[in-house]
Short mmCIF file of N, CA and C and ligand atoms in Angstrom, two decimals:
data_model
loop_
_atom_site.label_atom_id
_atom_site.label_comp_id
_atom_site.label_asym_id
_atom_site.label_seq_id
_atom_site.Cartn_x
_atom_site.Cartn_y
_atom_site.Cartn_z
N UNK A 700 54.16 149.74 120.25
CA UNK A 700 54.64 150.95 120.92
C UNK A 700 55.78 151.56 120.10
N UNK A 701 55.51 152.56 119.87
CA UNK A 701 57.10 153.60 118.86
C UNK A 701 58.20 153.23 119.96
N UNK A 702 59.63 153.16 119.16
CA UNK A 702 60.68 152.83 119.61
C UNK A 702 61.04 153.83 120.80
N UNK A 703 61.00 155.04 120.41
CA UNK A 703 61.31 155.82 121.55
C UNK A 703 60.55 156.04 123.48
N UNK A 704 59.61 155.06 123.67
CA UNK A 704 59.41 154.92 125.02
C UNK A 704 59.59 153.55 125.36
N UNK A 705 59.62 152.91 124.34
CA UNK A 705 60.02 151.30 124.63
C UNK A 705 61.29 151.26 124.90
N UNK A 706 62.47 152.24 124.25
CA UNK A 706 64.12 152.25 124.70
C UNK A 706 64.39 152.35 126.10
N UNK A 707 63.53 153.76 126.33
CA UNK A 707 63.67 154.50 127.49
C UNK A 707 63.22 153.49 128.83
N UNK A 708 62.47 152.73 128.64
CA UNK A 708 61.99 151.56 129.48
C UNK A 708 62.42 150.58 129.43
N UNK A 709 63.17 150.07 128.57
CA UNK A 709 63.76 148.85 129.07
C UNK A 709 65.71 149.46 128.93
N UNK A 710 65.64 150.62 129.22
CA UNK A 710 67.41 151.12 129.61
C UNK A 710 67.25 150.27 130.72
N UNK A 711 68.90 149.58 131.00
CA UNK A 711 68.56 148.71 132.36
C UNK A 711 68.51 149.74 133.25
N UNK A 712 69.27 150.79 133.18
CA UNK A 712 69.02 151.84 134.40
C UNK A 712 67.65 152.57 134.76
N UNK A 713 67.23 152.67 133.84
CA UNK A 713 65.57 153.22 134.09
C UNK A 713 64.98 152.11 134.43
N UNK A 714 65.25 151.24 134.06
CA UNK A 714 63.98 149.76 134.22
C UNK A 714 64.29 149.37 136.03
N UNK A 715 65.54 149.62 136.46
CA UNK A 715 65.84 149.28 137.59
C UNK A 715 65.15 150.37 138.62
N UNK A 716 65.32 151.68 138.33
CA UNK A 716 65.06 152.55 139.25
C UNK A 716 63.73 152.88 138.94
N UNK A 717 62.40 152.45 138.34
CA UNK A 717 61.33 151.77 138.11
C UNK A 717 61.01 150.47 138.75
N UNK A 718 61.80 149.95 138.93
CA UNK A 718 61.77 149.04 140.06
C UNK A 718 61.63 149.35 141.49
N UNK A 719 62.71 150.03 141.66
CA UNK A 719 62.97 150.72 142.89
C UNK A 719 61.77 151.79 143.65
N UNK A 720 61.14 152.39 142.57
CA UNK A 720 60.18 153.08 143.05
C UNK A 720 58.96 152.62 143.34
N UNK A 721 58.49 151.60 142.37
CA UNK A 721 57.46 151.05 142.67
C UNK A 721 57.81 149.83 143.97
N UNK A 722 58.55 149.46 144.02
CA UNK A 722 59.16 148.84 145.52
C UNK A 722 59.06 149.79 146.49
N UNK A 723 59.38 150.89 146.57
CA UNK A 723 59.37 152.20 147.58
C UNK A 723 58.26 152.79 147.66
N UNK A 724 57.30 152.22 146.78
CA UNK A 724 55.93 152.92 147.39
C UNK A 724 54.60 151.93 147.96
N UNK A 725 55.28 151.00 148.63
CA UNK A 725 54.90 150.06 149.18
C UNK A 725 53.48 149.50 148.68
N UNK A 726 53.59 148.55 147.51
CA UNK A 726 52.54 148.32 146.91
C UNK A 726 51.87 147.25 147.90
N UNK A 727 50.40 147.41 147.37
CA UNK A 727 49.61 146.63 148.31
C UNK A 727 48.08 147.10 148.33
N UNK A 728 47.28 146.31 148.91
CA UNK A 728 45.83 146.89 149.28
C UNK A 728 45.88 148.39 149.35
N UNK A 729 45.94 148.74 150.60
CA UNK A 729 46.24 150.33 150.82
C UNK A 729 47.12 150.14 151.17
N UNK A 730 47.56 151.88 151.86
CA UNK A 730 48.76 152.24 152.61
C UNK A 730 50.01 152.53 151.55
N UNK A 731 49.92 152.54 150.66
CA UNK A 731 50.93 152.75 149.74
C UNK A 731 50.68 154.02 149.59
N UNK A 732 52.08 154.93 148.88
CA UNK A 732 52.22 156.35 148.92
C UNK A 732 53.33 156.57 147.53
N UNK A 733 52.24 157.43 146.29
CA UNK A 733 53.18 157.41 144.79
C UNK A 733 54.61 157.88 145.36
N UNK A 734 55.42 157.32 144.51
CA UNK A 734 56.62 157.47 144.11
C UNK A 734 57.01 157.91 142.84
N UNK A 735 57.69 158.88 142.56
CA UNK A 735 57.71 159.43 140.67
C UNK A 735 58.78 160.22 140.70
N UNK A 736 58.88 160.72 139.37
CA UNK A 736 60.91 161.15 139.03
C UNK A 736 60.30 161.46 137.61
N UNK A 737 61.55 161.74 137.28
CA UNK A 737 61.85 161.72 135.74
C UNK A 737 63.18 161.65 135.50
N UNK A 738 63.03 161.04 133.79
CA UNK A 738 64.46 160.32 133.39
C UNK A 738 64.72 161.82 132.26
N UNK A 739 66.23 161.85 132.66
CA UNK A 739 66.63 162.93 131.97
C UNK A 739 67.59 162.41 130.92
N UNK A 740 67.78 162.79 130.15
CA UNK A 740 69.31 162.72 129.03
C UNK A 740 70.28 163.62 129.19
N UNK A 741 71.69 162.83 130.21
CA UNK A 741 72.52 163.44 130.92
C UNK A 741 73.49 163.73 129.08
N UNK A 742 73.64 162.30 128.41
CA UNK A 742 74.20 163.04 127.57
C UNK A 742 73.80 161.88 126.17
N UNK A 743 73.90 162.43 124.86
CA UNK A 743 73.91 161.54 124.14
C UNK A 743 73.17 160.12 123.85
N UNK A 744 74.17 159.06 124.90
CA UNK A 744 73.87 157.79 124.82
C UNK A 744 73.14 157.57 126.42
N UNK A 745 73.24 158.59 127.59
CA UNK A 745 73.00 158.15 128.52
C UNK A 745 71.83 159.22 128.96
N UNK A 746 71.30 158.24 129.84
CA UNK A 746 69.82 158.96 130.78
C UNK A 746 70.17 158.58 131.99
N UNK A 747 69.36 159.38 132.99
CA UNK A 747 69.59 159.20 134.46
C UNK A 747 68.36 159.76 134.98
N UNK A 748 68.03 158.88 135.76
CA UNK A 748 66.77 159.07 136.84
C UNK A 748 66.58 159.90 137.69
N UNK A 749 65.80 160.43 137.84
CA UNK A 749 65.76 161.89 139.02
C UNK A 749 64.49 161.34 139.97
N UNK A 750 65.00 160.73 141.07
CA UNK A 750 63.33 160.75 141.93
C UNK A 750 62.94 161.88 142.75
N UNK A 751 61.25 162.15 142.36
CA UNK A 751 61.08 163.18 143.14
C UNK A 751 60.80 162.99 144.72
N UNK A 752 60.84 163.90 146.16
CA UNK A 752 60.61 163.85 146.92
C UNK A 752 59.86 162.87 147.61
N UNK A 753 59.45 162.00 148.35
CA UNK A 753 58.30 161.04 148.57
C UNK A 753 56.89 162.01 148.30
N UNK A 754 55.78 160.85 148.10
CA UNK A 754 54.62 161.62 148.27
C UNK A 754 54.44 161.23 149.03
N UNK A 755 52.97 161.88 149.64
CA UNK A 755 52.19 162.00 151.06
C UNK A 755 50.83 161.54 149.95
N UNK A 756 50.49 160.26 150.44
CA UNK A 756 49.15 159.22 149.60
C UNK A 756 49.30 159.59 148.32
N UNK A 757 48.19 159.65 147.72
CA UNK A 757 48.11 160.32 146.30
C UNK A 757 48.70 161.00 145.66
N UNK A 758 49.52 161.79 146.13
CA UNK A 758 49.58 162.73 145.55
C UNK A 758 51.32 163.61 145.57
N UNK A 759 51.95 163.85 144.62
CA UNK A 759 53.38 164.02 144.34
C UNK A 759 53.61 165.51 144.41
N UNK A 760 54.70 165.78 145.02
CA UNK A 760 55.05 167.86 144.96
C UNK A 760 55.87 167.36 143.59
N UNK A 761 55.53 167.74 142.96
CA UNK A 761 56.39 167.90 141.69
C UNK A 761 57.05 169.28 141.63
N UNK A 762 58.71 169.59 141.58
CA UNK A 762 59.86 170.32 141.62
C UNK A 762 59.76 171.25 140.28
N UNK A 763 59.71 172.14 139.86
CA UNK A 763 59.67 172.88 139.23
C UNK A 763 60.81 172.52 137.93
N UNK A 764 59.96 172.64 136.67
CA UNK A 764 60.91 172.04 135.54
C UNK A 764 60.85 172.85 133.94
N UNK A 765 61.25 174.26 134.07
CA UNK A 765 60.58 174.81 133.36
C UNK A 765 61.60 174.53 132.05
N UNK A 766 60.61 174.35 130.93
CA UNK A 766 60.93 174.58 129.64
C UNK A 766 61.81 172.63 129.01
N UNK A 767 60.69 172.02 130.41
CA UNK A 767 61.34 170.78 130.07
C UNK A 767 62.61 170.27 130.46
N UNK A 768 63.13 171.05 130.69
CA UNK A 768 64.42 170.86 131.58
C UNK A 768 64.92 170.66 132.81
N UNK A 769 65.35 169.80 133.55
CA UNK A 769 66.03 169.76 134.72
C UNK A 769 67.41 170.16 134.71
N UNK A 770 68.06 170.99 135.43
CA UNK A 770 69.44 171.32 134.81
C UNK A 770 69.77 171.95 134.21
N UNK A 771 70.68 171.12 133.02
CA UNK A 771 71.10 171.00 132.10
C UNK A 771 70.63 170.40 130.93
N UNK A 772 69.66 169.17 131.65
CA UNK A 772 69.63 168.30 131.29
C UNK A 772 67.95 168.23 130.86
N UNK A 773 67.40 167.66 129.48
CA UNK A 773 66.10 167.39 128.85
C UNK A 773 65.68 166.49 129.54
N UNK A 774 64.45 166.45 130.03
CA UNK A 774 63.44 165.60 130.49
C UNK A 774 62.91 164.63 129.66
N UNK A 775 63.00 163.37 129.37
CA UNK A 775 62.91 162.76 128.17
C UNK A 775 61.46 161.48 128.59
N UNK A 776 61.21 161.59 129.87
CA UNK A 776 60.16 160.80 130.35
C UNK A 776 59.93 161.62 131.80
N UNK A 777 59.00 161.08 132.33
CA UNK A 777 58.26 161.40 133.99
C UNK A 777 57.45 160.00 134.04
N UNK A 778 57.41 159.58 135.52
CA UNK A 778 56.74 158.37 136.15
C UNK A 778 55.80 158.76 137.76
N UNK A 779 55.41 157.75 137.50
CA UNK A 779 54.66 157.47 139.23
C UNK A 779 54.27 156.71 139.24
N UNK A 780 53.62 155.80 140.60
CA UNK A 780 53.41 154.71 140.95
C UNK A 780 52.02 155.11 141.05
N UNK A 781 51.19 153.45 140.80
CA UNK A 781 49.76 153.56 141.51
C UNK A 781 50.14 152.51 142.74
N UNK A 782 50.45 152.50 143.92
CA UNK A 782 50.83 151.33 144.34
C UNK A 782 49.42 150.35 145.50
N UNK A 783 48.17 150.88 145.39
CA UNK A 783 47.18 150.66 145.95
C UNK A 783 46.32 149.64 144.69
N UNK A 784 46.35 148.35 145.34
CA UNK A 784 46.20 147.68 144.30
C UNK A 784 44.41 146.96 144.71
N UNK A 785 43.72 148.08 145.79
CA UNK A 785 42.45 147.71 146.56
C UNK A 785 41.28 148.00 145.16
N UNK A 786 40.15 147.56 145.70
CA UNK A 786 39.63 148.01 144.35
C UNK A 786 38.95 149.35 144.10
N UNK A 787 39.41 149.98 145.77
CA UNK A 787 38.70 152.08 145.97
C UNK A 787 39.65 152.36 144.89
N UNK A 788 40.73 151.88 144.43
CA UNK A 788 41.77 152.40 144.26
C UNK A 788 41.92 152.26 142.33
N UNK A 789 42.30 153.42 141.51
CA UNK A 789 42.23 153.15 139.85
C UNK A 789 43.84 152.79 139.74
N UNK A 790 43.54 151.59 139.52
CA UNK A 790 44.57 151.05 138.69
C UNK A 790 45.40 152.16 137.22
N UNK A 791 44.37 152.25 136.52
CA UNK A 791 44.92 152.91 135.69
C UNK A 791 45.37 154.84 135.56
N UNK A 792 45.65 155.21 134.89
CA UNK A 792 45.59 156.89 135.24
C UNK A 792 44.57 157.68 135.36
N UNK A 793 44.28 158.50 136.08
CA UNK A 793 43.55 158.93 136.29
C UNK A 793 43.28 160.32 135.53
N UNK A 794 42.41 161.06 135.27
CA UNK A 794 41.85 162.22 134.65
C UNK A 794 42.72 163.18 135.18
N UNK A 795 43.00 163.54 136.44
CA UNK A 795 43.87 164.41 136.78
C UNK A 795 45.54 164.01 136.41
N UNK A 796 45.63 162.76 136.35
CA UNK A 796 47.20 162.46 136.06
C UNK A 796 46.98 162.62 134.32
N UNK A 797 46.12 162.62 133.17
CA UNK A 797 46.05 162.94 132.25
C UNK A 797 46.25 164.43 131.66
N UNK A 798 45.75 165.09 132.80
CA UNK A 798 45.78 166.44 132.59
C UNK A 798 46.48 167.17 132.79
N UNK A 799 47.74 166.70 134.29
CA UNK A 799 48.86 167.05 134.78
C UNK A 799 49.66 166.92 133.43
N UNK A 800 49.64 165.94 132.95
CA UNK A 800 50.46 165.39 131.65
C UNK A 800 50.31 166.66 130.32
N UNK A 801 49.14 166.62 130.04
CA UNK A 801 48.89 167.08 128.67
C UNK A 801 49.02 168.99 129.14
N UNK A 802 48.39 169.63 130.12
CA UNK A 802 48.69 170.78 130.00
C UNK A 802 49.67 171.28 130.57
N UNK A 803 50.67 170.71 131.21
CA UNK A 803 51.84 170.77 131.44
C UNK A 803 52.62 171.69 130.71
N UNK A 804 52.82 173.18 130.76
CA UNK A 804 53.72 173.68 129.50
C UNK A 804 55.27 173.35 129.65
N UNK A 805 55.17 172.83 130.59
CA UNK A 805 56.76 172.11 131.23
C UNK A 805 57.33 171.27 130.82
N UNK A 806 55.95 170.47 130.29
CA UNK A 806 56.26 168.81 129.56
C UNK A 806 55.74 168.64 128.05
N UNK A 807 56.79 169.34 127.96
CA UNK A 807 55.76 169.66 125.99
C UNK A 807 57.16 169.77 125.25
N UNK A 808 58.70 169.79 126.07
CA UNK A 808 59.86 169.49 125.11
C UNK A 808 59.81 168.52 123.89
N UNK A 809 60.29 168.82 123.14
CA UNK A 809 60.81 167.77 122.08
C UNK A 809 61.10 166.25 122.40
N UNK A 810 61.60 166.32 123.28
CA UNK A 810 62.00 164.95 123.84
C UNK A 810 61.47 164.39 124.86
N UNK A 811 60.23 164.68 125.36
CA UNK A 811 59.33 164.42 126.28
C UNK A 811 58.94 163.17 125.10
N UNK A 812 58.34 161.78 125.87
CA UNK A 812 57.95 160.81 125.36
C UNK A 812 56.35 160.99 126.11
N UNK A 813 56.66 161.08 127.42
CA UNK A 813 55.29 161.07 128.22
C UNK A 813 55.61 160.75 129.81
N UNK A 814 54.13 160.08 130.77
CA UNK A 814 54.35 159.96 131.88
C UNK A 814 53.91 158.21 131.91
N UNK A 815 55.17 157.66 132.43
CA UNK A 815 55.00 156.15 132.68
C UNK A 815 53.90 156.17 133.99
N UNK A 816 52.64 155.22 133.96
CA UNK A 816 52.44 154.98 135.54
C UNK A 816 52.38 153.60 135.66
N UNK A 817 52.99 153.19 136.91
CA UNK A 817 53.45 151.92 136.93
C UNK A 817 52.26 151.33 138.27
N UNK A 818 51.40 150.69 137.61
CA UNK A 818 50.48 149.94 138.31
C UNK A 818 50.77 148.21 138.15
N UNK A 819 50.40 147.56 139.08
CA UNK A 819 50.48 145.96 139.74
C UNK A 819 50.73 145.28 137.99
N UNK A 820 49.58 145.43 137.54
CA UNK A 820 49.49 144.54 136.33
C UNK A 820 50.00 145.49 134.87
N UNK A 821 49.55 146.73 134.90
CA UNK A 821 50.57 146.88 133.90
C UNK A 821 51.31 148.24 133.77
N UNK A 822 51.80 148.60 133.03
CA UNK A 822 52.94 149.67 133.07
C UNK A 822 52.12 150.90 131.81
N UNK A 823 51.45 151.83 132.01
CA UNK A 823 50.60 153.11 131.44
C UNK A 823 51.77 153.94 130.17
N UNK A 824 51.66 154.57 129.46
CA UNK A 824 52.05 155.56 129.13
C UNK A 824 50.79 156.76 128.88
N UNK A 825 51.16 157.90 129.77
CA UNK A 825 50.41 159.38 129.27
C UNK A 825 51.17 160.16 128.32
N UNK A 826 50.91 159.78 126.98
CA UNK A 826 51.50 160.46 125.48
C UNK A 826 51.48 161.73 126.07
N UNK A 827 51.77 162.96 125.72
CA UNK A 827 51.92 164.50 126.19
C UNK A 827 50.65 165.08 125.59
N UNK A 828 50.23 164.35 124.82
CA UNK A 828 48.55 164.96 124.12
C UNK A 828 47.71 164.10 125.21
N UNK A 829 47.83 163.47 126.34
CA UNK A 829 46.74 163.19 127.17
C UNK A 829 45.84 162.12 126.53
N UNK A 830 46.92 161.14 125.89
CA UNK A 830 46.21 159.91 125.60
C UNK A 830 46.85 158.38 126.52
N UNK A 831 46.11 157.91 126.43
CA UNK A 831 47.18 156.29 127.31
C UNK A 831 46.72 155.60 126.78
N UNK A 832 48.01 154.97 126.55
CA UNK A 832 48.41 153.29 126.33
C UNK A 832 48.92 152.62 127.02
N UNK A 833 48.84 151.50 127.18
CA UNK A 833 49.53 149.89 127.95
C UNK A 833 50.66 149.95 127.23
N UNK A 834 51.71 149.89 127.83
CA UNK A 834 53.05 149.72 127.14
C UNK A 834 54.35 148.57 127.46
N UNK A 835 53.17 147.83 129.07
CA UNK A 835 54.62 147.16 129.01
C UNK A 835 53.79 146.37 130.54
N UNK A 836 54.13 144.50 130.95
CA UNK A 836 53.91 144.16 131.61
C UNK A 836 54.89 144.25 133.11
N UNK A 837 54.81 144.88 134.01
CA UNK A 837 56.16 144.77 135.39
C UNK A 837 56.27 143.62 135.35
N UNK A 838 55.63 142.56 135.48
CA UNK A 838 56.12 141.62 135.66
C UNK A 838 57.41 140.86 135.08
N UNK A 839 56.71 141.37 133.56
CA UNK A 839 57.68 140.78 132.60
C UNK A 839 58.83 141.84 132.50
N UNK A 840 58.57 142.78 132.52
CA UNK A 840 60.08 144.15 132.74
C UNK A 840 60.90 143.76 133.42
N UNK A 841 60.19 143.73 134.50
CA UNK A 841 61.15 143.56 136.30
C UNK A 841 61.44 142.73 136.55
N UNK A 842 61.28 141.36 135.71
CA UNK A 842 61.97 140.23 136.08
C UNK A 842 63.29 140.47 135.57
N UNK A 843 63.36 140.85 134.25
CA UNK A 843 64.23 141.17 133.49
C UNK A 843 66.22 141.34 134.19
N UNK A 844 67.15 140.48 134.10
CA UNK A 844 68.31 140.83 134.88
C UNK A 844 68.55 141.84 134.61
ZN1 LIG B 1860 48.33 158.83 139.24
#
């Protein structure tokens, strides 16, 4: 994995509030409901997590972010949970979460890495060209102190 989404994921502060979300979207068979944000670069050396609104099942209101920006502040990643770990249910990203990603003219900054999705067994990246890779085990992240 290039250095720049592997940093951004194991910041203890992103790795924690990646925790937190996928904890908050009550993983399990069903009944779970995504959870997602994005990590911004408040300055320099530091990033900070933005969670968005709860979702309602599937599916996230994503807050308006034009030109890549929240703020002030560059959007330097976006996340969501798959937290339905039944087997109706895709583990991995889905065609529409690929596409949310790639034609996004919102998410096409310079410093956009991509969209983490954080499923049971492993942790997704959606590159901004609408490709995915495995980038990282929760287990082994989130144990992490
Ligand atoms: Zn999804």
């Amino acid at each position: 994995m290039p250095k720049r989404p592997r940093a951004i994921l194991h910041n203890p502060l992103v790795r924690e509030a990646l925790r937190q979300a996928w904890l908050g979207s009550n993983p399990g068979i069903s009944g779970g409901h995504e959870e997602g944000g994005v990590v911004i670069q408040v300055s320099p050396r530091k990033l900070r997590v933005v969670r968005w609104p709860k979702g309602v099942q599937n599916s996230i209101l994503v807050p308006p972010h034009p030109g890549c920006v929240m703020g002030e502040n560059s959007i330097v990643a976006s996340f969501h949970t798959h937290p339905n770990t039944g087997t109706d249910f895709l583990q991995e990203p889905s065609e529409t979460d690929k596409r949310a990603v790639r034609d996004d003219p919102d998410l096409q900054g310079g410093a956009y890495v991509g969209e983490f999705v954080i499923a049971r067994e492993t942790i997704y990246l959606i590159t901004p060209d609408g490709q995915v890779r495995e980038v990282a085990d929760p287990h082994v992240l989130f144990a992490q102190p």
